[in-house]
Amino acid sequence: MNKPLIVITGASSGIGAAAAKLFSRAGHPLLLLARRVEKLEALELPDTLCRRVDVTDRAQLQAALAEAEARFGPADAIVNNAGVMLLGAMAQQDPDEWQRMLDVNVKGLLNGIHAVLAGMAARGRGTIINISSIAGRKTFPNHVAYCGTKFAVHAISENLREEVAGSGVRVITIAPGAVETELLGHTTDEAIKAGYQEWKQQMGGVLAADDVAEAIAYAYGQPQRVCVREIVLAATGQPA
C-alpha cells in the first residue's frame, strides 16, 4: 500500500467516524476501535480493520494494534479520539461519572499513546493526535471534572511532545469548541443538557464533525519535519 496505517479510537460516530472517512478517501488503511463494532463495520471502508476495544483496557488495545500492523504495516499515526463528557455540578454529580471520564479521557488516552509510541520512536517518525477541547484551555459551568480531564490531555500532550521531539515523533493537540456529535448525550442531568442545547442555538450553530476531521487531516498532512502543535477551532459564533 502507498499510504501508511492510521489508528482511530472512538471511531464509531462523530469526529472519529468523520476522520475515518476522510483518511480512507485519502487512501490510508485504518484500524478503527470502539465499543460499538457494528457502527464501525457499517462505515464499510476499504482496507479497514474494525475491532471492539475499550480504550481503558491496555491489553485489548495493544492486541488490536498488533493485528493491524501485521496486516497493514506500522502505524504512522493514532488519533486518540475516544472520550466521554458527563456534565454536572460538583456537589450533586455522581462520583462514578468523574471516574468514567478519568478512565476514558485520561487513562484511555495514555493507553493509546503507549501502544504506538515505542514503535514510532524506533522508526524515527510518527504522529500522535490527541483530541482535547476548548474545555482543556478554559473552564465552563458544570464542567469541573470534564475540564479536569481535558486540561490533563493538554498537559500530557505538550509534555510528551517535548519528550519525543528529538525522536522524530510529532504530538498534536486538537481542541474543538462545541461540536454536533453524540457527546452531549452522555450527560445524565436533563436540565444541564437543555441549557447546553439552548446555548448552541444562541450562537447560531456549532462545528460539524467534518470540520474537526479536516483540521486533523491538515495537521497530519504537513511534512514530518513540521509539527502543528495545537489547533483550537470553534464556530465563529461561539463566544467562549
mmCIF file of C-alpha atoms in Angstrom:
data_model
loop_
_atom_site.group_PDB
_atom_site.id
_atom_site.type_symbol
_atom_site.label_atom_id
_atom_site.label_comp_id
_atom_site.label_asym_id
_atom_site.label_seq_id
_atom_site.Cartn_x
_atom_site.Cartn_y
_atom_site.Cartn_z
ATOM 1 C CA MET A 1 0.000 0.000 0.000
ATOM 2 C CA ASN A 2 1.156 3.514 -0.768
ATOM 3 C CA LYS A 3 -0.244 5.101 2.379
ATOM 4 C CA PRO A 4 0.563 4.035 5.948
ATOM 5 C CA LEU A 5 -1.762 2.758 8.663
ATOM 6 C CA ILE A 6 -3.747 5.187 10.796
ATOM 7 C CA VAL A 7 -5.379 4.174 14.079
ATOM 8 C CA ILE A 8 -8.522 5.947 15.318
ATOM 9 C CA THR A 9 -10.133 5.359 18.704
ATOM 10 C CA GLY A 10 -13.760 6.213 19.334
ATOM 11 C CA ALA A 11 -14.374 5.852 15.597
ATOM 12 C CA SER A 12 -17.985 4.700 15.710
ATOM 13 C CA SER A 13 -19.513 8.187 15.414
ATOM 14 C CA GLY A 14 -18.837 11.911 15.442
ATOM 15 C CA ILE A 15 -15.292 13.157 14.967
ATOM 16 C CA GLY A 16 -13.817 9.656 14.885
ATOM 17 C CA ALA A 17 -16.114 8.449 12.110
ATOM 18 C CA ALA A 18 -15.616 11.660 10.130
ATOM 19 C CA ALA A 19 -11.828 11.322 10.394
ATOM 20 C CA ALA A 20 -12.027 7.662 9.354
ATOM 21 C CA LYS A 21 -13.937 8.540 6.188
ATOM 22 C CA LEU A 22 -11.535 11.364 5.337
ATOM 23 C CA PHE A 23 -8.378 9.285 5.800
ATOM 24 C CA SER A 24 -9.927 6.377 3.912
ATOM 25 C CA ARG A 25 -10.687 8.632 0.942
ATOM 26 C CA ALA A 26 -7.020 9.671 1.027
ATOM 27 C CA GLY A 27 -6.030 6.020 0.630
ATOM 28 C CA HIS A 28 -4.943 5.078 4.142
ATOM 29 C CA PRO A 29 -5.572 1.659 5.636
ATOM 30 C CA LEU A 30 -7.247 2.014 9.013
ATOM 31 C CA LEU A 31 -7.573 0.400 12.402
ATOM 32 C CA LEU A 32 -10.877 1.591 13.850
ATOM 33 C CA LEU A 33 -11.568 0.996 17.532
ATOM 34 C CA ALA A 34 -14.761 1.457 19.531
ATOM 35 C CA ARG A 35 -17.075 -0.444 21.837
ATOM 36 C CA ARG A 36 -19.800 -0.467 19.139
ATOM 37 C CA VAL A 37 -18.040 -2.504 16.481
ATOM 38 C CA GLU A 38 -21.230 -2.769 14.407
ATOM 39 C CA LYS A 39 -21.097 1.003 13.866
ATOM 40 C CA LEU A 40 -17.510 0.709 12.636
ATOM 41 C CA GLU A 41 -18.401 -2.059 10.223
ATOM 42 C CA ALA A 42 -21.380 -0.060 8.944
ATOM 43 C CA LEU A 43 -18.946 2.575 7.622
ATOM 44 C CA GLU A 44 -17.901 -0.044 5.027
ATOM 45 C CA LEU A 45 -14.465 1.465 4.453
ATOM 46 C CA PRO A 46 -11.886 -0.445 2.365
ATOM 47 C CA ASP A 47 -8.626 -1.732 3.873
ATOM 48 C CA THR A 48 -10.033 -1.283 7.354
ATOM 49 C CA LEU A 49 -9.807 -3.475 10.434
ATOM 50 C CA CYS A 50 -12.637 -2.865 12.912
ATOM 51 C CA ARG A 51 -12.289 -4.117 16.461
ATOM 52 C CA ARG A 52 -14.408 -3.856 19.600
ATOM 53 C CA VAL A 53 -11.982 -2.310 22.077
ATOM 54 C CA ASP A 54 -12.450 -0.467 25.353
ATOM 55 C CA VAL A 55 -9.555 2.008 25.440
ATOM 56 C CA THR A 56 -9.287 1.612 29.202
ATOM 57 C CA ASP A 57 -8.148 -1.982 28.558
ATOM 58 C CA ARG A 58 -4.494 -1.703 27.556
ATOM 59 C CA ALA A 59 -4.181 -5.348 26.519
ATOM 60 C CA GLN A 60 -7.183 -5.134 24.176
ATOM 61 C CA LEU A 61 -5.797 -2.034 22.517
ATOM 62 C CA GLN A 62 -2.309 -3.485 22.067
ATOM 63 C CA ALA A 63 -3.686 -6.746 20.644
ATOM 64 C CA ALA A 64 -5.756 -4.891 18.047
ATOM 65 C CA LEU A 65 -2.754 -2.764 17.056
ATOM 66 C CA ALA A 66 -0.541 -5.839 16.644
ATOM 67 C CA GLU A 67 -3.164 -7.437 14.395
ATOM 68 C CA ALA A 68 -3.492 -4.314 12.241
ATOM 69 C CA GLU A 69 0.264 -3.787 11.916
ATOM 70 C CA ALA A 70 0.726 -7.413 10.878
ATOM 71 C CA ARG A 71 -1.770 -6.796 8.079
ATOM 72 C CA PHE A 72 -1.071 -3.213 7.001
ATOM 73 C CA GLY A 73 2.396 -2.358 8.304
ATOM 74 C CA PRO A 74 3.445 0.028 11.087
ATOM 75 C CA ALA A 75 1.055 2.662 12.395
ATOM 76 C CA ASP A 76 2.119 6.095 11.208
ATOM 77 C CA ALA A 77 -0.496 7.938 13.274
ATOM 78 C CA ILE A 78 -3.010 7.467 16.030
ATOM 79 C CA VAL A 79 -5.989 9.734 16.598
ATOM 80 C CA ASN A 80 -6.843 9.422 20.284
ATOM 81 C CA ASN A 81 -10.456 10.485 19.954
ATOM 82 C CA ALA A 82 -12.357 8.245 22.388
ATOM 83 C CA GLY A 83 -13.914 10.332 25.132
ATOM 84 C CA VAL A 84 -16.959 10.944 27.290
ATOM 85 C CA MET A 85 -18.496 14.186 28.555
ATOM 86 C CA LEU A 86 -20.609 13.885 31.693
ATOM 87 C CA LEU A 87 -21.502 17.385 32.816
ATOM 88 C CA GLY A 88 -22.697 18.103 36.329
ATOM 89 C CA ALA A 89 -22.452 20.403 39.327
ATOM 90 C CA MET A 90 -19.728 19.123 41.616
ATOM 91 C CA ALA A 91 -21.890 18.923 44.739
ATOM 92 C CA GLN A 92 -24.586 16.850 43.030
ATOM 93 C CA GLN A 93 -22.735 14.785 40.421
ATOM 94 C CA ASP A 94 -22.369 11.036 40.914
ATOM 95 C CA PRO A 95 -18.658 10.360 41.556
ATOM 96 C CA ASP A 96 -18.898 7.344 39.253
ATOM 97 C CA GLU A 97 -19.217 9.864 36.413
ATOM 98 C CA TRP A 98 -15.911 11.502 37.395
ATOM 99 C CA GLN A 99 -14.295 8.080 37.398
ATOM 100 C CA ARG A 100 -15.655 7.204 33.971
ATOM 101 C CA MET A 101 -14.276 10.426 32.477
ATOM 102 C CA LEU A 102 -10.882 9.949 34.104
ATOM 103 C CA ASP A 103 -10.724 6.353 32.880
ATOM 104 C CA VAL A 104 -11.652 7.078 29.251
ATOM 105 C CA ASN A 105 -10.392 10.623 28.696
ATOM 106 C CA VAL A 106 -7.076 10.264 30.537
ATOM 107 C CA LYS A 107 -6.225 6.592 31.052
ATOM 108 C CA GLY A 108 -7.578 5.673 27.605
ATOM 109 C CA LEU A 109 -5.509 8.425 26.019
ATOM 110 C CA LEU A 110 -2.364 7.212 27.782
ATOM 111 C CA ASN A 111 -3.077 3.648 26.658
ATOM 112 C CA GLY A 112 -3.346 4.802 23.046
ATOM 113 C CA ILE A 113 -0.085 6.718 23.288
ATOM 114 C CA HIS A 114 1.700 3.808 24.932
ATOM 115 C CA ALA A 115 0.536 1.336 22.284
ATOM 116 C CA VAL A 116 2.217 3.178 19.396
ATOM 117 C CA LEU A 117 4.989 5.286 20.892
ATOM 118 C CA ALA A 118 7.852 2.805 21.192
ATOM 119 C CA GLY A 119 7.448 1.667 17.593
ATOM 120 C CA MET A 120 7.244 5.214 16.286
ATOM 121 C CA ALA A 121 10.326 6.284 18.202
ATOM 122 C CA ALA A 122 12.271 3.268 16.937
ATOM 123 C CA ARG A 123 11.307 4.099 13.333
ATOM 124 C CA GLY A 124 12.097 7.796 13.808
ATOM 125 C CA ARG A 125 8.684 9.021 12.646
ATOM 126 C CA GLY A 126 5.030 9.010 13.602
ATOM 127 C CA THR A 127 2.220 11.304 14.656
ATOM 128 C CA ILE A 128 0.142 11.200 17.824
ATOM 129 C CA ILE A 129 -3.016 13.304 17.563
ATOM 130 C CA ASN A 130 -4.892 13.846 20.816
ATOM 131 C CA ILE A 131 -8.439 15.187 20.692
ATOM 132 C CA SER A 132 -8.925 17.584 23.580
ATOM 133 C CA SER A 133 -11.348 20.514 23.806
ATOM 134 C CA ILE A 134 -11.542 24.226 24.401
ATOM 135 C CA ALA A 135 -12.557 22.911 27.837
ATOM 136 C CA GLY A 136 -8.903 21.915 28.143
ATOM 137 C CA ARG A 137 -7.924 25.578 27.957
ATOM 138 C CA LYS A 138 -10.683 27.382 29.880
ATOM 139 C CA THR A 139 -13.469 26.490 32.271
ATOM 140 C CA PHE A 140 -17.240 26.346 31.801
ATOM 141 C CA PRO A 141 -20.196 25.949 34.192
ATOM 142 C CA ASN A 142 -20.933 22.335 35.196
ATOM 143 C CA HIS A 143 -17.684 21.156 33.557
ATOM 144 C CA VAL A 144 -15.438 20.743 36.634
ATOM 145 C CA ALA A 145 -14.471 17.086 36.215
ATOM 146 C CA TYR A 146 -14.664 17.178 32.414
ATOM 147 C CA CYS A 147 -12.414 20.248 32.260
ATOM 148 C CA GLY A 148 -10.010 18.470 34.591
ATOM 149 C CA THR A 149 -9.686 15.578 32.156
ATOM 150 C CA LYS A 150 -9.240 17.839 29.143
ATOM 151 C CA PHE A 151 -6.693 20.084 30.890
ATOM 152 C CA ALA A 152 -4.882 16.794 31.533
ATOM 153 C CA VAL A 153 -4.973 15.974 27.806
ATOM 154 C CA HIS A 154 -3.331 19.304 27.023
ATOM 155 C CA ALA A 155 -0.649 18.824 29.676
ATOM 156 C CA ILE A 156 0.068 15.227 28.667
ATOM 157 C CA SER A 157 0.293 16.185 25.009
ATOM 158 C CA GLU A 158 2.649 19.109 25.467
ATOM 159 C CA ASN A 159 4.933 17.294 27.903
ATOM 160 C CA LEU A 160 5.017 14.262 25.601
ATOM 161 C CA ARG A 161 5.802 16.475 22.619
ATOM 162 C CA GLU A 162 8.809 17.871 24.447
ATOM 163 C CA GLU A 163 9.898 14.376 25.455
ATOM 164 C CA VAL A 164 9.817 12.863 21.955
ATOM 165 C CA ALA A 165 10.687 15.861 19.757
ATOM 166 C CA GLY A 166 14.213 14.561 19.216
ATOM 167 C CA SER A 167 12.964 11.153 18.064
ATOM 168 C CA GLY A 168 11.067 12.475 15.032
ATOM 169 C CA VAL A 169 7.626 11.817 16.533
ATOM 170 C CA ARG A 170 5.041 14.610 16.346
ATOM 171 C CA VAL A 171 2.415 15.238 19.035
ATOM 172 C CA ILE A 172 -0.588 17.346 18.054
ATOM 173 C CA THR A 173 -3.480 18.585 20.177
ATOM 174 C CA ILE A 174 -6.832 19.343 18.524
ATOM 175 C CA ALA A 175 -9.087 21.464 20.744
ATOM 176 C CA PRO A 176 -12.579 21.941 19.321
ATOM 177 C CA GLY A 177 -15.345 24.037 20.753
ATOM 178 C CA ALA A 178 -18.903 22.726 20.708
ATOM 179 C CA VAL A 179 -19.389 20.073 18.006
ATOM 180 C CA GLU A 180 -22.580 18.418 16.782
ATOM 181 C CA THR A 181 -21.873 14.857 17.989
ATOM 182 C CA GLU A 182 -23.281 12.310 20.437
ATOM 183 C CA LEU A 183 -21.044 13.662 23.219
ATOM 184 C CA LEU A 184 -23.715 15.731 24.992
ATOM 185 C CA GLY A 185 -25.967 12.682 25.124
ATOM 186 C CA HIS A 186 -23.647 11.110 27.712
ATOM 187 C CA THR A 187 -24.727 13.729 30.281
ATOM 188 C CA THR A 188 -27.437 12.459 32.638
ATOM 189 C CA ASP A 189 -28.663 15.818 34.002
ATOM 190 C CA GLU A 190 -31.562 16.815 31.741
ATOM 191 C CA ALA A 191 -31.570 20.473 32.868
ATOM 192 C CA ILE A 192 -27.880 20.831 32.002
ATOM 193 C CA LYS A 193 -28.460 19.198 28.603
ATOM 194 C CA ALA A 194 -31.341 21.568 27.878
ATOM 195 C CA GLY A 195 -29.237 24.587 28.823
ATOM 196 C CA TYR A 196 -26.383 23.382 26.619
ATOM 197 C CA GLN A 197 -28.743 22.953 23.664
ATOM 198 C CA GLU A 198 -30.074 26.488 24.199
ATOM 199 C CA TRP A 199 -26.504 27.815 24.287
ATOM 200 C CA LYS A 200 -25.798 26.105 20.963
ATOM 201 C CA GLN A 201 -28.868 27.708 19.392
ATOM 202 C CA GLN A 202 -27.959 31.152 20.732
ATOM 203 C CA MET A 203 -24.593 31.039 18.980
ATOM 204 C CA GLY A 204 -26.239 30.139 15.690
ATOM 205 C CA GLY A 205 -24.923 26.595 15.414
ATOM 206 C CA VAL A 206 -21.760 24.680 16.220
ATOM 207 C CA LEU A 207 -18.989 22.850 14.415
ATOM 208 C CA ALA A 208 -19.712 19.758 12.371
ATOM 209 C CA ALA A 209 -17.640 16.644 12.956
ATOM 210 C CA ASP A 210 -16.292 17.047 9.415
ATOM 211 C CA ASP A 211 -14.838 20.455 10.376
ATOM 212 C CA VAL A 212 -12.727 18.843 13.081
ATOM 213 C CA ALA A 213 -11.747 15.957 10.800
ATOM 214 C CA GLU A 214 -10.421 18.471 8.274
ATOM 215 C CA ALA A 215 -8.289 20.078 10.998
ATOM 216 C CA ILE A 216 -6.899 16.664 11.951
ATOM 217 C CA ALA A 217 -6.076 15.870 8.322
ATOM 218 C CA TYR A 218 -4.440 19.282 7.842
ATOM 219 C CA ALA A 219 -2.133 18.823 10.814
ATOM 220 C CA TYR A 220 -1.226 15.276 9.838
ATOM 221 C CA GLY A 221 -0.666 16.257 6.205
ATOM 222 C CA GLN A 222 2.189 18.633 6.958
ATOM 223 C CA PRO A 223 5.714 17.400 6.225
ATOM 224 C CA GLN A 224 7.044 15.207 9.032
ATOM 225 C CA ARG A 225 9.545 17.943 9.907
ATOM 226 C CA VAL A 226 6.600 20.287 10.705
ATOM 227 C CA CYS A 227 4.633 19.800 13.918
ATOM 228 C CA VAL A 228 1.423 21.787 14.209
ATOM 229 C CA ARG A 229 1.450 21.633 17.977
ATOM 230 C CA GLU A 230 -2.128 22.696 18.600
ATOM 231 C CA ILE A 231 -5.245 23.658 16.673
ATOM 232 C CA VAL A 232 -8.084 25.419 18.509
ATOM 233 C CA LEU A 233 -11.266 25.762 16.474
ATOM 234 C CA ALA A 234 -14.869 26.672 17.171
ATOM 235 C CA ALA A 235 -17.921 28.011 15.433
ATOM 236 C CA THR A 236 -17.478 31.679 14.613
ATOM 237 C CA GLY A 237 -20.454 32.500 16.804
ATOM 238 C CA GLN A 238 -19.125 30.688 19.879
ATOM 239 C CA PRO A 239 -18.117 33.477 22.265
ATOM 240 C CA ALA A 240 -16.394 31.391 24.952
#
